[in-house]
Amino acid sequence: AQSVTQPDIHITVSEGASLELRCNYSYGATPYLFWYVQSPGQGLQLLLKYFSGDTLVQGIKGFEAEFKRSQSSFNLRKPSVHWSDAAEYFCAVGSGTASKLTFGTGTRLQVTL
Amino acid sequence: EAGVTQSPTHLIKTRGQQATLRCSPISGHTSVYWYQQALGLGLQFLLWYDEGEERNRGNFPPRFSGRQFPNYSSELNVNALELEDSALYLCASSLVSLLGAGTDTQYFGPGTRLTVL
């Protein structure tokens, strides 16, 4: 069964500092990996996705993520955080054909000014 | 282009009642998914519809059901509501149908917050 672990429940960073959110997955085949962001009381917005090819993927809002098969990881990074990035971030894994996504428990990001 | 829309935004019901939630996918998308986001339980997959058929369901009791209409919109019904059904219900849609492969990226709507009193 597929699973996703986001080990950090809550992270606080200063505005302008760099950010890395961790994600580890468990999946028997080639994973399809996603990062979504959720503002309070809102739906999920897709930040980026990895299906195949280049292991460093670029997303919206200046985010990027790197797929490392050997570590079963798909960490999200941003070189300089803005106060508007404060939200909850979810990593998810899919099977590649239309089917359910399995989500991690999320990481809440707080940005201090 | 319009995204996934859901209605109502908020829904308040009492125990034992039935709730109906609605979702309109992005134009051209044939697959619709429902997820429950309950406090402390995270995002859990509920149901997947594609081309009018239920393709998969998560670990939820039969009182959670739904359907997909010919225009690909979808309805989630929750019967005999219980207090623990209080949650944000998220609908997502994707372009790829059952016969497709690969890029089944799911796009989410804003959700319906169901409160059971």
Short mmCIF file of C-alpha atoms in Angstrom, two decimals:
data_model
loop_
_atom_site.label_atom_id
_atom_site.label_comp_id
_atom_site.label_asym_id
_atom_site.label_seq_id
_atom_site.Cartn_x
_atom_site.Cartn_y
_atom_site.Cartn_z
CA ALA A 1 0.00 0.00 0.00
CA GLN A 2 1.20 3.48 -0.77
CA SER A 3 1.93 5.93 2.02
CA VAL A 4 3.40 9.37 2.53
CA THR A 5 5.22 10.71 5.56
CA GLN A 6 5.71 14.38 6.30
CA PRO A 7 7.81 14.33 9.45
CA ASP A 8 7.45 18.00 10.28
CA ILE A 9 4.05 18.99 11.59
CA HIS A 10 4.89 22.65 12.02
CA ILE A 11 7.77 24.79 10.72
CA THR A 12 8.50 28.44 11.39
CA VAL A 13 10.84 30.44 9.17
CA SER A 14 11.68 34.10 8.87
CA GLU A 15 10.65 35.97 5.77
CA GLY A 16 13.46 35.87 3.26
CA ALA A 17 14.94 32.68 4.66
CA SER A 18 15.14 29.47 2.69
CA LEU A 19 12.67 26.65 3.18
CA GLU A 20 12.73 22.88 2.84
CA LEU A 21 9.72 20.72 3.61
CA ARG A 22 10.34 17.01 3.84
CA CYS A 23 8.32 14.26 2.22
CA ASN A 24 9.02 10.53 2.18
CA TYR A 25 6.88 8.08 0.27
CA SER A 26 6.36 4.36 0.11
CA TYR A 27 5.23 2.95 -3.19
CA GLY A 28 5.94 -0.28 -5.01
CA ALA A 29 6.24 1.09 -8.51
CA THR A 30 7.18 4.37 -10.10
CA PRO A 31 5.47 7.02 -8.00
CA TYR A 32 3.63 10.04 -9.26
CA LEU A 33 4.32 12.76 -6.72
CA PHE A 34 2.61 16.04 -5.97
CA TRP A 35 2.83 18.99 -3.64
CA TYR A 36 -0.30 20.95 -2.82
CA VAL A 37 -0.78 24.04 -0.67
CA GLN A 38 -3.87 24.87 1.37
CA SER A 39 -4.67 28.24 2.90
CA PRO A 40 -6.99 28.22 5.94
CA GLY A 41 -10.49 27.12 5.02
CA GLN A 42 -9.62 26.76 1.36
CA GLY A 43 -9.16 23.97 -1.12
CA LEU A 44 -5.86 22.61 -2.35
CA GLN A 45 -3.76 24.35 -4.95
CA LEU A 46 -1.27 22.34 -6.98
CA LEU A 47 2.29 23.61 -6.56
CA LEU A 48 4.15 21.06 -8.67
CA LYS A 49 4.22 17.46 -9.78
CA TYR A 50 6.70 14.79 -10.77
CA PHE A 51 5.92 12.01 -13.22
CA SER A 52 9.22 11.19 -14.87
CA GLY A 53 12.32 12.73 -16.38
CA ASP A 54 14.31 15.47 -14.69
CA THR A 55 14.30 14.83 -10.98
CA LEU A 56 14.28 18.55 -10.15
CA VAL A 57 10.88 20.01 -10.92
CA GLN A 58 9.84 23.62 -10.87
CA GLY A 59 6.48 24.78 -9.73
CA ILE A 60 4.47 27.90 -9.17
CA LYS A 61 5.28 30.66 -6.68
CA GLY A 62 9.02 29.94 -6.89
CA PHE A 63 8.82 26.44 -5.40
CA GLU A 64 10.84 23.47 -6.56
CA ALA A 65 11.11 19.85 -5.49
CA GLU A 66 13.66 17.13 -6.01
CA PHE A 67 12.82 13.48 -6.47
CA LYS A 68 15.39 11.14 -4.93
CA ARG A 69 14.50 7.53 -5.61
CA SER A 70 17.30 6.16 -3.42
CA GLN A 71 15.92 8.05 -0.42
CA SER A 72 12.24 7.72 -1.36
CA SER A 73 11.97 11.45 -0.90
CA PHE A 74 10.38 14.37 -2.66
CA ASN A 75 11.33 17.45 -0.64
CA LEU A 76 9.89 20.86 -1.41
CA ARG A 77 12.18 23.90 -1.41
CA LYS A 78 12.03 27.63 -1.82
CA PRO A 79 15.10 29.87 -1.70
CA SER A 80 13.38 32.88 -0.14
CA VAL A 81 10.08 32.64 1.71
CA HIS A 82 7.45 35.38 1.58
CA TRP A 83 4.90 36.06 4.30
CA SER A 84 2.16 35.00 1.88
CA ASP A 85 3.62 31.48 1.81
CA ALA A 86 2.22 30.80 5.27
CA ALA A 87 -0.16 27.88 4.75
CA GLU A 88 -0.35 24.12 5.07
CA TYR A 89 1.57 22.02 2.58
CA PHE A 90 0.64 18.50 1.57
CA CYS A 91 2.72 15.94 -0.25
CA ALA A 92 0.80 13.25 -2.14
CA VAL A 93 1.50 10.11 -4.15
CA GLY A 94 -0.59 8.66 -6.95
CA SER A 95 -0.41 5.53 -9.01
CA GLY A 96 -0.13 7.17 -12.41
CA THR A 97 -3.46 6.05 -13.75
CA ALA A 98 -6.57 7.89 -12.72
CA SER A 99 -7.05 6.85 -9.14
CA LYS A 100 -6.88 8.13 -5.61
CA LEU A 101 -4.13 10.23 -4.15
CA THR A 102 -2.62 9.33 -0.82
CA PHE A 103 -1.69 12.38 1.20
CA GLY A 104 0.73 13.03 3.98
CA THR A 105 -0.50 14.63 7.18
CA GLY A 106 0.69 18.05 6.09
CA THR A 107 3.22 20.59 7.31
CA ARG A 108 1.99 23.90 8.60
CA LEU A 109 4.32 26.74 7.66
CA GLN A 110 4.45 29.88 9.73
CA VAL A 111 6.42 32.88 8.43
CA THR A 112 7.70 35.50 10.83
CA LEU A 113 8.42 39.03 9.70
CA GLU B 1 -11.20 28.86 -17.58
CA ALA B 2 -13.31 28.05 -14.54
CA GLY B 3 -11.87 25.71 -11.96
CA VAL B 4 -13.64 23.05 -9.95
CA THR B 5 -16.69 24.47 -8.23
CA GLN B 6 -18.50 23.11 -5.20
CA SER B 7 -21.76 23.96 -3.52
CA PRO B 8 -22.81 24.81 -0.98
CA THR B 9 -19.86 26.46 0.72
CA HIS B 10 -21.20 25.61 4.14
CA LEU B 11 -23.81 23.11 5.22
CA ILE B 12 -25.21 22.64 8.70
CA LYS B 13 -27.20 19.51 9.51
CA THR B 14 -28.28 17.60 12.57
CA ARG B 15 -27.53 14.01 13.45
CA GLY B 16 -29.53 11.52 11.42
CA GLN B 17 -30.23 13.88 8.53
CA GLN B 18 -28.96 13.53 4.99
CA ALA B 19 -26.50 15.88 3.30
CA THR B 20 -26.02 16.42 -0.42
CA LEU B 21 -22.88 18.07 -1.73
CA ARG B 22 -22.33 19.04 -5.34
CA CYS B 23 -19.30 19.39 -7.56
CA SER B 24 -18.72 20.65 -11.09
CA PRO B 25 -15.42 19.60 -12.66
CA ILE B 26 -13.18 21.62 -14.91
CA SER B 27 -14.58 21.65 -18.42
CA GLY B 28 -13.36 18.60 -20.32
CA HIS B 29 -12.47 16.61 -17.22
CA THR B 30 -14.21 13.26 -16.93
CA SER B 31 -12.98 12.04 -13.56
CA VAL B 32 -14.26 13.36 -10.26
CA TYR B 33 -12.86 12.49 -6.85
CA TRP B 34 -14.17 13.16 -3.36
CA TYR B 35 -11.99 13.51 -0.28
CA GLN B 36 -12.82 14.12 3.36
CA GLN B 37 -10.62 16.38 5.48
CA ALA B 38 -11.63 15.93 9.07
CA LEU B 39 -9.83 17.49 12.00
CA GLY B 40 -7.07 15.20 13.15
CA LEU B 41 -7.64 12.65 10.38
CA GLY B 42 -6.04 14.36 7.41
CA LEU B 43 -7.14 14.03 3.83
CA GLN B 44 -8.83 10.74 3.12
CA PHE B 45 -10.00 9.45 -0.25
CA LEU B 46 -13.73 8.83 -0.41
CA LEU B 47 -14.89 8.11 -3.95
CA TRP B 48 -13.80 8.25 -7.57
CA TYR B 49 -16.18 8.55 -10.51
CA ASP B 50 -15.27 8.36 -14.13
CA GLU B 51 -17.56 8.37 -17.16
CA GLY B 52 -20.57 8.03 -14.88
CA GLU B 53 -19.32 4.96 -13.05
CA GLU B 54 -17.98 4.54 -9.53
CA ARG B 55 -14.42 3.30 -10.03
CA ASN B 56 -13.10 3.14 -6.50
CA ARG B 57 -14.09 3.99 -2.96
CA GLY B 58 -12.14 4.51 0.19
CA ASN B 59 -12.66 2.97 3.59
CA PHE B 60 -15.97 4.63 4.34
CA PRO B 61 -19.35 3.09 5.22
CA PRO B 62 -22.06 2.66 2.58
CA ARG B 63 -23.98 5.67 3.88
CA PHE B 64 -21.43 7.69 1.92
CA SER B 65 -22.50 7.45 -1.69
CA GLY B 66 -22.68 9.51 -4.79
CA ARG B 67 -23.12 9.65 -8.48
CA GLN B 68 -21.80 11.30 -11.59
CA PHE B 69 -24.13 12.87 -14.10
CA PRO B 70 -23.85 12.81 -17.91
CA ASN B 71 -22.31 16.30 -17.81
CA TYR B 72 -19.62 14.88 -15.46
CA SER B 73 -20.76 16.86 -12.45
CA SER B 74 -21.06 14.86 -9.29
CA GLU B 75 -23.04 14.64 -6.12
CA LEU B 76 -21.94 13.22 -2.77
CA ASN B 77 -24.65 12.02 -0.42
CA VAL B 78 -24.12 11.29 3.23
CA ASN B 79 -27.02 9.54 4.93
CA ALA B 80 -27.74 9.15 8.63
CA LEU B 81 -25.28 11.89 9.54
CA GLU B 82 -23.07 11.39 12.55
CA LEU B 83 -21.16 14.02 14.50
CA GLU B 84 -17.85 12.68 13.20
CA ASP B 85 -18.94 13.40 9.63
CA SER B 86 -18.22 17.07 10.32
CA ALA B 87 -15.39 17.92 7.94
CA LEU B 88 -14.32 19.78 4.85
CA TYR B 89 -15.31 17.77 1.79
CA LEU B 90 -13.10 18.40 -1.19
CA CYS B 91 -13.88 17.54 -4.76
CA ALA B 92 -11.20 17.20 -7.42
CA SER B 93 -11.29 16.54 -11.13
CA SER B 94 -8.81 15.23 -13.64
CA LEU B 95 -8.57 14.99 -17.37
CA VAL B 96 -7.53 11.38 -17.77
CA SER B 97 -10.18 8.74 -17.84
CA LEU B 98 -9.82 5.07 -17.02
CA LEU B 99 -8.32 4.28 -20.39
CA GLY B 100 -5.77 7.02 -20.18
CA ALA B 101 -2.46 6.85 -18.43
CA GLY B 102 0.05 9.07 -16.75
CA THR B 103 -0.87 12.63 -16.16
CA ASP B 104 -3.96 12.32 -13.98
CA THR B 105 -3.26 15.50 -12.11
CA GLN B 106 -6.12 16.30 -9.77
CA TYR B 107 -7.35 19.85 -9.42
CA PHE B 108 -9.30 20.68 -6.31
CA GLY B 109 -12.29 22.84 -5.59
CA PRO B 110 -12.68 25.11 -2.56
CA GLY B 111 -14.60 22.52 -0.57
CA THR B 112 -17.87 22.26 1.32
CA ARG B 113 -17.68 22.54 5.07
CA LEU B 114 -20.22 20.20 6.61
CA THR B 115 -21.11 20.69 10.24
CA VAL B 116 -23.22 18.08 12.00
CA LEU B 117 -24.85 19.20 15.22
#
